[in-house]
Amino acid sequence: MTATSDLGAARPASPDLLRSVFRRHPAGVAVVTARGRSGPVGFTATSLASVSAEPPMLSFGVSTGSSSWPVIADTDHVGVHLLGEHQQDLAATFARRGADRFGPGTAWREGPEGVPVLDGVPAWMVCRVTARVPAGDHRIVVAEVLLGDPTGHGRPLVYHQGRFSGLPD
C-alpha cells in the first residue's frame, strides 16, 4: 500500500482543516426555501444529497446559527432548487448574511404548500420534512420529495475552491 500524500503534513481535526479539505471537493449548489410567518426564507446549500429512491428522499445540512434555521426548524415543507451556472449571483445572494434574498433581484412565486419556488432554475422539488438530526452546530434535514420539475435549462452550478463556477466541457 502506498500513501498518496506526505503523512507528516497531517493536521489535527479542526473547523479550519474541515473547510480546507472540503474546498477541494466540488459540490453542486442548491437553494433551500421555506415559508415563514414573517415571509419567505432561504439559504444556499452545498450539502444536498439523495437519500432514498423509495420513497424519494433527500437531505441537506443547515447551521443552527443561520437566519433561516428558526423557520426550517418549524416548517413542514421546503423547496429545494438546483442552480445553473448562470445563477452565480443568486447563489451568492442566498449565501450572504443580511441580504434581501427575495427582493427585486430574485424571481420567485408561491408554490405548492406555500413554499417559495425560484424561477429559472434547472430543477426544483417541494419536500415534506421528515426528520431534523442534530450534527454539531448543524442539523441534517431529511425530507420526502412530493413533487418537482427537472425540465429547466442550464448547466449545473458548482462550488469549488471557495467560489462558484460551471463545469468545463
PDB file of C-alpha atoms in Angstrom:
ATOM      1  CA  MET A   1       0.000   0.000   0.000  1.00  0.00           C
ATOM      2  CA  THR A   2       1.330   3.425  -0.974  1.00  0.00           C
ATOM      3  CA  ALA A   3       0.317   6.683   0.698  1.00  0.00           C
ATOM      4  CA  THR A   4      -0.606   9.420  -1.770  1.00  0.00           C
ATOM      5  CA  SER A   5       0.397  12.356   0.403  1.00  0.00           C
ATOM      6  CA  ASP A   6       3.007  13.295   2.980  1.00  0.00           C
ATOM      7  CA  LEU A   7       1.700  11.974   6.299  1.00  0.00           C
ATOM      8  CA  GLY A   8       3.976  14.464   8.045  1.00  0.00           C
ATOM      9  CA  ALA A   9       1.714  17.262   6.752  1.00  0.00           C
ATOM     10  CA  ALA A  10      -1.332  15.825   8.559  1.00  0.00           C
ATOM     11  CA  ARG A  11      -3.016  18.259  10.960  1.00  0.00           C
ATOM     12  CA  PRO A  12      -5.331  17.603  13.907  1.00  0.00           C
ATOM     13  CA  ALA A  13      -9.052  17.879  13.274  1.00  0.00           C
ATOM     14  CA  SER A  14     -10.409  21.431  13.428  1.00  0.00           C
ATOM     15  CA  PRO A  15     -13.027  23.560  11.682  1.00  0.00           C
ATOM     16  CA  ASP A  16     -10.228  25.040   9.534  1.00  0.00           C
ATOM     17  CA  LEU A  17      -8.996  21.581   8.483  1.00  0.00           C
ATOM     18  CA  LEU A  18     -12.521  20.513   7.506  1.00  0.00           C
ATOM     19  CA  ARG A  19     -13.085  23.707   5.481  1.00  0.00           C
ATOM     20  CA  SER A  20      -9.656  23.340   3.807  1.00  0.00           C
ATOM     21  CA  VAL A  21     -10.338  19.745   2.786  1.00  0.00           C
ATOM     22  CA  PHE A  22     -13.863  20.414   1.524  1.00  0.00           C
ATOM     23  CA  ARG A  23     -12.703  23.393  -0.567  1.00  0.00           C
ATOM     24  CA  ARG A  24     -11.081  20.699  -2.716  1.00  0.00           C
ATOM     25  CA  HIS A  25     -14.361  18.773  -3.033  1.00  0.00           C
ATOM     26  CA  PRO A  26     -16.579  20.184  -5.781  1.00  0.00           C
ATOM     27  CA  ALA A  27     -20.248  20.289  -4.844  1.00  0.00           C
ATOM     28  CA  GLY A  28     -23.450  21.098  -6.651  1.00  0.00           C
ATOM     29  CA  VAL A  29     -25.190  24.262  -5.493  1.00  0.00           C
ATOM     30  CA  ALA A  30     -28.786  24.369  -4.302  1.00  0.00           C
ATOM     31  CA  VAL A  31     -31.022  26.910  -2.619  1.00  0.00           C
ATOM     32  CA  VAL A  32     -33.419  25.707   0.068  1.00  0.00           C
ATOM     33  CA  THR A  33     -36.519  27.834   0.718  1.00  0.00           C
ATOM     34  CA  ALA A  34     -39.413  27.804   3.177  1.00  0.00           C
ATOM     35  CA  ARG A  35     -42.359  29.966   4.135  1.00  0.00           C
ATOM     36  CA  GLY A  36     -42.053  31.708   7.481  1.00  0.00           C
ATOM     37  CA  ARG A  37     -44.578  33.717   9.494  1.00  0.00           C
ATOM     38  CA  SER A  38     -42.742  36.915   8.514  1.00  0.00           C
ATOM     39  CA  GLY A  39     -42.181  35.924   4.895  1.00  0.00           C
ATOM     40  CA  PRO A  40     -40.034  33.561   2.871  1.00  0.00           C
ATOM     41  CA  VAL A  41     -36.572  32.408   3.948  1.00  0.00           C
ATOM     42  CA  GLY A  42     -33.833  30.604   2.087  1.00  0.00           C
ATOM     43  CA  PHE A  43     -30.165  29.734   2.027  1.00  0.00           C
ATOM     44  CA  THR A  44     -27.513  28.358  -0.311  1.00  0.00           C
ATOM     45  CA  ALA A  45     -26.599  24.725   0.351  1.00  0.00           C
ATOM     46  CA  THR A  46     -23.801  22.551  -0.994  1.00  0.00           C
ATOM     47  CA  SER A  47     -24.641  19.620   1.266  1.00  0.00           C
ATOM     48  CA  LEU A  48     -27.602  18.321  -0.738  1.00  0.00           C
ATOM     49  CA  ALA A  49     -27.701  14.526  -1.069  1.00  0.00           C
ATOM     50  CA  SER A  50     -30.064  11.905  -2.392  1.00  0.00           C
ATOM     51  CA  VAL A  51     -31.056   9.585   0.466  1.00  0.00           C
ATOM     52  CA  SER A  52     -33.618   7.115  -0.868  1.00  0.00           C
ATOM     53  CA  ALA A  53     -35.350   6.277  -4.136  1.00  0.00           C
ATOM     54  CA  GLU A  54     -38.314   4.536  -2.495  1.00  0.00           C
ATOM     55  CA  PRO A  55     -39.716   6.699  -1.106  1.00  0.00           C
ATOM     56  CA  PRO A  56     -37.851   9.536  -2.829  1.00  0.00           C
ATOM     57  CA  MET A  57     -35.950  11.382  -0.091  1.00  0.00           C
ATOM     58  CA  LEU A  58     -33.094  13.846   0.173  1.00  0.00           C
ATOM     59  CA  SER A  59     -31.060  15.541   2.889  1.00  0.00           C
ATOM     60  CA  PHE A  60     -29.234  18.819   3.433  1.00  0.00           C
ATOM     61  CA  GLY A  61     -27.368  20.465   6.275  1.00  0.00           C
ATOM     62  CA  VAL A  62     -28.294  23.794   7.829  1.00  0.00           C
ATOM     63  CA  SER A  63     -26.424  25.739  10.506  1.00  0.00           C
ATOM     64  CA  THR A  64     -28.363  26.349  13.700  1.00  0.00           C
ATOM     65  CA  GLY A  65     -26.836  29.854  13.592  1.00  0.00           C
ATOM     66  CA  SER A  66     -28.396  30.565  10.202  1.00  0.00           C
ATOM     67  CA  SER A  67     -31.112  33.205   9.972  1.00  0.00           C
ATOM     68  CA  SER A  68     -33.190  30.576   8.121  1.00  0.00           C
ATOM     69  CA  TRP A  69     -32.871  27.921  10.833  1.00  0.00           C
ATOM     70  CA  PRO A  70     -35.807  29.054  13.048  1.00  0.00           C
ATOM     71  CA  VAL A  71     -38.186  28.659  10.089  1.00  0.00           C
ATOM     72  CA  ILE A  72     -36.597  25.397   8.859  1.00  0.00           C
ATOM     73  CA  ALA A  73     -36.811  24.071  12.439  1.00  0.00           C
ATOM     74  CA  ASP A  74     -40.565  24.685  12.493  1.00  0.00           C
ATOM     75  CA  THR A  75     -41.780  24.157   8.936  1.00  0.00           C
ATOM     76  CA  ASP A  76     -43.371  21.060   7.422  1.00  0.00           C
ATOM     77  CA  HIS A  77     -42.316  21.778   3.819  1.00  0.00           C
ATOM     78  CA  VAL A  78     -39.265  23.110   1.980  1.00  0.00           C
ATOM     79  CA  GLY A  79     -38.353  23.917  -1.590  1.00  0.00           C
ATOM     80  CA  VAL A  80     -35.066  22.593  -2.975  1.00  0.00           C
ATOM     81  CA  HIS A  81     -33.709  24.274  -6.113  1.00  0.00           C
ATOM     82  CA  LEU A  82     -30.720  23.083  -8.151  1.00  0.00           C
ATOM     83  CA  LEU A  83     -28.971  26.146  -9.550  1.00  0.00           C
ATOM     84  CA  GLY A  84     -27.481  26.595 -13.001  1.00  0.00           C
ATOM     85  CA  GLU A  85     -24.115  28.120 -13.840  1.00  0.00           C
ATOM     86  CA  HIS A  86     -25.964  31.278 -14.951  1.00  0.00           C
ATOM     87  CA  GLN A  87     -27.163  31.767 -11.341  1.00  0.00           C
ATOM     88  CA  GLN A  88     -23.929  32.602  -9.515  1.00  0.00           C
ATOM     89  CA  ASP A  89     -25.385  35.926  -8.333  1.00  0.00           C
ATOM     90  CA  LEU A  90     -28.474  34.159  -6.975  1.00  0.00           C
ATOM     91  CA  ALA A  91     -26.290  31.643  -5.105  1.00  0.00           C
ATOM     92  CA  ALA A  92     -24.232  34.491  -3.638  1.00  0.00           C
ATOM     93  CA  THR A  93     -27.364  36.390  -2.575  1.00  0.00           C
ATOM     94  CA  PHE A  94     -28.766  33.387  -0.705  1.00  0.00           C
ATOM     95  CA  ALA A  95     -25.348  32.732   0.884  1.00  0.00           C
ATOM     96  CA  ARG A  96     -24.836  36.306   2.155  1.00  0.00           C
ATOM     97  CA  ARG A  97     -25.919  37.234   5.690  1.00  0.00           C
ATOM     98  CA  GLY A  98     -28.368  40.108   5.810  1.00  0.00           C
ATOM     99  CA  ALA A  99     -29.147  40.033   2.075  1.00  0.00           C
ATOM    100  CA  ASP A 100     -32.671  40.721   0.804  1.00  0.00           C
ATOM    101  CA  ARG A 101     -32.923  37.224  -0.629  1.00  0.00           C
ATOM    102  CA  PHE A 102     -36.450  37.589  -2.003  1.00  0.00           C
ATOM    103  CA  GLY A 103     -36.100  41.222  -3.116  1.00  0.00           C
ATOM    104  CA  PRO A 104     -36.363  42.650  -6.623  1.00  0.00           C
ATOM    105  CA  GLY A 105     -33.376  40.673  -7.948  1.00  0.00           C
ATOM    106  CA  THR A 106     -34.983  37.297  -7.173  1.00  0.00           C
ATOM    107  CA  ALA A 107     -37.722  35.920  -9.420  1.00  0.00           C
ATOM    108  CA  TRP A 108     -39.977  33.560  -7.456  1.00  0.00           C
ATOM    109  CA  ARG A 109     -43.564  32.570  -6.854  1.00  0.00           C
ATOM    110  CA  GLU A 110     -45.553  30.819  -4.166  1.00  0.00           C
ATOM    111  CA  GLY A 111     -45.649  27.127  -4.969  1.00  0.00           C
ATOM    112  CA  PRO A 112     -47.337  24.045  -3.547  1.00  0.00           C
ATOM    113  CA  GLU A 113     -47.724  24.002   0.254  1.00  0.00           C
ATOM    114  CA  GLY A 114     -46.921  27.742   0.197  1.00  0.00           C
ATOM    115  CA  VAL A 115     -43.238  27.018  -0.458  1.00  0.00           C
ATOM    116  CA  PRO A 116     -41.341  29.761  -2.339  1.00  0.00           C
ATOM    117  CA  VAL A 117     -40.311  28.365  -5.750  1.00  0.00           C
ATOM    118  CA  LEU A 118     -37.473  30.113  -7.581  1.00  0.00           C
ATOM    119  CA  ASP A 119     -37.879  30.838 -11.289  1.00  0.00           C
ATOM    120  CA  GLY A 120     -35.323  29.928 -13.958  1.00  0.00           C
ATOM    121  CA  VAL A 121     -33.647  27.032 -12.121  1.00  0.00           C
ATOM    122  CA  PRO A 122     -32.677  23.791 -13.907  1.00  0.00           C
ATOM    123  CA  ALA A 123     -34.714  21.742 -11.406  1.00  0.00           C
ATOM    124  CA  TRP A 124     -36.777  22.169  -8.233  1.00  0.00           C
ATOM    125  CA  MET A 125     -38.633  19.997  -5.728  1.00  0.00           C
ATOM    126  CA  VAL A 126     -41.131  20.558  -2.935  1.00  0.00           C
ATOM    127  CA  CYS A 127     -40.480  18.259   0.011  1.00  0.00           C
ATOM    128  CA  ARG A 128     -42.089  17.296   3.317  1.00  0.00           C
ATOM    129  CA  VAL A 129     -39.633  17.420   6.219  1.00  0.00           C
ATOM    130  CA  THR A 130     -39.473  14.049   7.990  1.00  0.00           C
ATOM    131  CA  ALA A 131     -36.501  14.497  10.364  1.00  0.00           C
ATOM    132  CA  ARG A 132     -34.036  17.009  11.759  1.00  0.00           C
ATOM    133  CA  VAL A 133     -30.949  15.216  13.042  1.00  0.00           C
ATOM    134  CA  PRO A 134     -28.522  17.051  15.373  1.00  0.00           C
ATOM    135  CA  ALA A 135     -24.984  17.157  13.930  1.00  0.00           C
ATOM    136  CA  GLY A 136     -22.669  19.520  15.828  1.00  0.00           C
ATOM    137  CA  ASP A 137     -23.555  23.132  15.041  1.00  0.00           C
ATOM    138  CA  HIS A 138     -25.820  21.977  12.192  1.00  0.00           C
ATOM    139  CA  ARG A 139     -28.930  19.913  11.670  1.00  0.00           C
ATOM    140  CA  ILE A 140     -29.255  17.368   8.901  1.00  0.00           C
ATOM    141  CA  VAL A 141     -32.733  17.772   7.482  1.00  0.00           C
ATOM    142  CA  VAL A 142     -34.253  14.707   5.836  1.00  0.00           C
ATOM    143  CA  ALA A 143     -37.213  15.338   3.557  1.00  0.00           C
ATOM    144  CA  GLU A 144     -39.503  13.323   1.303  1.00  0.00           C
ATOM    145  CA  VAL A 145     -39.901  14.665  -2.229  1.00  0.00           C
ATOM    146  CA  LEU A 146     -43.571  15.330  -3.009  1.00  0.00           C
ATOM    147  CA  LEU A 147     -43.274  16.854  -6.492  1.00  0.00           C
ATOM    148  CA  GLY A 148     -40.837  18.701  -8.671  1.00  0.00           C
ATOM    149  CA  ASP A 149     -39.768  19.801 -12.117  1.00  0.00           C
ATOM    150  CA  PRO A 150     -36.471  18.630 -13.676  1.00  0.00           C
ATOM    151  CA  THR A 151     -37.065  20.320 -17.060  1.00  0.00           C
ATOM    152  CA  GLY A 152     -35.431  23.730 -16.550  1.00  0.00           C
ATOM    153  CA  HIS A 153     -32.476  24.831 -18.637  1.00  0.00           C
ATOM    154  CA  GLY A 154     -28.854  25.370 -17.783  1.00  0.00           C
ATOM    155  CA  ARG A 155     -25.707  23.535 -16.845  1.00  0.00           C
ATOM    156  CA  PRO A 156     -25.128  22.922 -13.129  1.00  0.00           C
ATOM    157  CA  LEU A 157     -23.533  25.462 -10.817  1.00  0.00           C
ATOM    158  CA  VAL A 158     -20.619  24.046  -8.805  1.00  0.00           C
ATOM    159  CA  TYR A 159     -18.870  25.316  -5.678  1.00  0.00           C
ATOM    160  CA  HIS A 160     -15.127  24.575  -5.584  1.00  0.00           C
ATOM    161  CA  GLN A 161     -12.063  26.238  -4.027  1.00  0.00           C
ATOM    162  CA  GLY A 162     -14.259  28.867  -2.365  1.00  0.00           C
ATOM    163  CA  ARG A 163     -16.067  30.076  -5.485  1.00  0.00           C
ATOM    164  CA  PHE A 164     -18.952  29.324  -7.801  1.00  0.00           C
ATOM    165  CA  SER A 165     -18.297  28.099 -11.336  1.00  0.00           C
ATOM    166  CA  GLY A 166     -19.656  25.933 -14.124  1.00  0.00           C
ATOM    167  CA  LEU A 167     -18.443  22.559 -15.272  1.00  0.00           C
ATOM    168  CA  PRO A 168     -15.865  22.541 -18.077  1.00  0.00           C
ATOM    169  CA  ASP A 169     -16.828  20.892 -21.347  1.00  0.00           C
TER     170      ASP A 169
END
